[in-house]
CSV table of C-alpha atoms in Angstrom, one decimal:
chain,number,residue,atom,x,y,z
A,1,MET,CA,38.7,3.0,-27.0
A,2,VAL,CA,38.4,-0.8,-27.1
A,3,ARG,CA,38.7,-0.9,-23.3
A,4,SER,CA,35.9,1.7,-22.8
A,5,MET,CA,33.6,-0.3,-25.2
A,6,ILE,CA,34.2,-3.5,-23.3
A,7,ALA,CA,33.5,-1.7,-20.0
A,8,ALA,CA,30.4,-0.3,-21.4
A,9,ARG,CA,29.2,-3.6,-22.6
A,10,ALA,CA,30.0,-5.3,-19.3
A,11,ALA,CA,28.2,-2.5,-17.4
A,12,GLY,CA,25.2,-2.8,-19.6
A,13,VAL,CA,24.9,-6.5,-18.9
A,14,ILE,CA,25.1,-5.9,-15.2
A,15,VAL,CA,22.5,-3.0,-15.3
A,16,LEU,CA,20.2,-5.1,-17.4
A,17,LEU,CA,20.5,-7.9,-14.9
A,18,GLU,CA,19.7,-5.4,-12.1
A,19,GLY,CA,16.6,-4.5,-14.1
A,20,ALA,CA,15.7,-8.2,-14.2
A,21,GLY,CA,16.2,-8.4,-10.5
A,22,ILE,CA,13.8,-5.5,-9.9
A,23,GLY,CA,11.4,-7.2,-12.2
A,24,ALA,CA,11.7,-10.3,-10.0
A,25,LEU,CA,10.9,-8.2,-7.0
A,26,ALA,CA,7.7,-7.1,-8.8
A,27,VAL,CA,6.7,-10.7,-9.3
A,28,TRP,CA,7.3,-11.3,-5.6
A,29,GLU,CA,5.0,-8.4,-4.8
A,30,ILE,CA,2.3,-9.8,-7.2
A,31,VAL,CA,2.5,-13.2,-5.4
A,32,ALA,CA,2.1,-11.4,-2.1
A,33,VAL,CA,-1.1,-9.7,-3.3
A,34,ILE,CA,-2.5,-13.0,-4.7
A,35,THR,CA,-1.8,-14.9,-1.5
A,36,GLY,CA,-3.4,-12.1,0.6
A,37,ASP,CA,-0.1,-11.2,2.3
A,38,THR,CA,-0.8,-7.4,2.0
A,39,ALA,CA,-2.4,-4.9,4.4
A,40,ALA,CA,-3.8,-2.5,1.8
A,41,LEU,CA,-4.6,-3.7,-1.7
A,42,ASP,CA,-4.5,-0.2,-3.3
A,43,SER,CA,-1.0,0.5,-1.9
A,44,ALA,CA,0.2,-2.9,-3.0
A,45,ILE,CA,-1.0,-2.4,-6.5
A,46,ALA,CA,0.6,1.1,-6.7
A,47,LEU,CA,3.9,-0.4,-5.4
A,48,ILE,CA,3.7,-3.1,-8.1
A,49,VAL,CA,3.2,-0.5,-10.8
A,50,LEU,CA,6.1,1.6,-9.6
A,51,THR,CA,8.4,-1.4,-9.3
A,52,LEU,CA,7.5,-2.6,-12.8
A,53,ALA,CA,8.2,1.0,-14.1
A,54,GLY,CA,11.5,1.1,-12.3
A,55,ALA,CA,12.5,-2.3,-13.7
A,56,ALA,CA,11.7,-1.2,-17.2
A,57,ILE,CA,13.7,2.1,-16.8
A,58,VAL,CA,16.7,0.3,-15.4
A,59,ALA,CA,16.5,-2.3,-18.3
A,60,VAL,CA,16.4,0.6,-20.8
A,61,PHE,CA,19.5,2.1,-19.1
A,62,GLY,CA,21.3,-1.3,-19.5
A,63,VAL,CA,20.5,-1.5,-23.2
A,64,ALA,CA,21.5,2.1,-23.8
A,65,THR,CA,24.7,1.6,-21.9
A,66,TRP,CA,25.5,-1.5,-23.9
A,67,ARG,CA,24.9,0.5,-27.1
A,68,GLY,CA,27.4,3.2,-25.8
A,69,LEU,CA,24.7,6.0,-25.4
A,70,SER,CA,25.7,8.8,-22.9
A,71,TRP,CA,22.2,9.1,-21.5
A,72,GLY,CA,22.2,5.5,-20.7
A,73,ARG,CA,25.5,5.7,-18.8
A,74,SER,CA,24.3,8.7,-16.9
A,75,GLY,CA,21.1,7.0,-15.9
A,76,ALA,CA,23.0,3.8,-15.0
A,77,ILE,CA,25.3,5.8,-12.7
A,78,VAL,CA,22.4,7.4,-10.9
A,79,THR,CA,20.9,3.9,-10.6
A,80,GLN,CA,24.1,2.4,-9.1
A,81,LEU,CA,24.2,5.2,-6.5
A,82,LEU,CA,20.6,4.6,-5.6
A,83,ILE,CA,21.3,0.8,-5.3
A,84,LEU,CA,24.3,1.6,-3.0
A,85,ALA,CA,21.9,3.7,-0.8
A,86,VAL,CA,19.6,0.7,-0.6
A,87,ALA,CA,22.6,-1.5,0.3
A,88,LEU,CA,23.7,0.8,3.0
A,89,GLY,CA,20.1,0.8,4.4
A,90,ALA,CA,20.0,-3.0,4.3
A,91,ALA,CA,23.4,-3.3,6.1
A,92,THR,CA,22.7,-0.8,8.9
A,93,GLY,CA,19.7,0.1,11.1
A,94,GLN,CA,17.5,-1.7,13.6
A,95,TYR,CA,16.8,-4.7,11.3
A,96,ALA,CA,20.2,-4.8,9.6
A,97,HIS,CA,21.3,-7.7,7.4
A,98,PRO,CA,24.9,-6.9,6.6
A,99,VAL,CA,25.4,-9.8,4.3
A,100,THR,CA,22.3,-8.8,2.2
A,101,GLY,CA,23.7,-5.2,2.1
A,102,VAL,CA,27.0,-6.5,0.8
A,103,ALA,CA,25.3,-8.7,-1.7
A,104,ILE,CA,23.4,-5.8,-3.0
A,105,ALA,CA,26.4,-3.4,-3.1
A,106,ILE,CA,29.0,-5.7,-4.9
A,107,PRO,CA,27.3,-5.7,-8.3
A,108,ALA,CA,26.5,-2.0,-8.0
A,109,VAL,CA,30.2,-1.1,-7.2
A,110,ILE,CA,31.4,-3.3,-10.1
A,111,ALA,CA,29.0,-1.6,-12.4
A,112,LEU,CA,29.9,1.9,-11.2
A,113,VAL,CA,33.6,1.2,-11.8
A,114,LEU,CA,32.9,-0.1,-15.3
A,115,LEU,CA,30.6,2.9,-16.0
A,116,VAL,CA,33.3,5.3,-14.9
A,117,ILE,CA,35.8,3.6,-17.3
A,118,ALA,CA,33.2,3.7,-20.1
A,119,VAL,CA,32.7,7.4,-19.5
A,120,ARG,CA,36.3,8.3,-19.5
A,121,GLY,CA,36.9,6.4,-22.7
A,122,ALA,CA,33.9,8.0,-24.4
A,123,ALA,CA,35.2,11.6,-23.6
A,124,PRO,CA,36.8,13.4,-26.6
A,125,PRO,CA,40.5,13.7,-26.5
A,126,ALA,CA,41.9,16.9,-25.0
A,127,ARG,CA,42.9,19.5,-27.5
A,128,GLU,CA,46.5,20.8,-27.4
A,129,ASP,CA,46.6,24.6,-28.0
């Protein structure tokens, strides 16, 4: 039980930091709009709004995971899988940056492992009939 709580807390911190990273991406998008480095202002604003919403949702998953709530772990697991999909896209393709892909994937893999440990520890013990 203690091991799963430690894993949940560590995973919560990583997921919260990922939310902060997504928030930093939104700031970068805002700077791009201010400096005029966007082709379409309406699309850029929509992207900023969606990025900020995503950052808030991921941060909430991090807090809920820290607190040991099952819905937070579930959302965090889905988030890690989506981050791994982004990492795969960054590492492959025509404009691939494998180092960037690996840098994105490492925290997601660590968080995913910690989340699985936390889920296993949170499961009720098997009943013996």
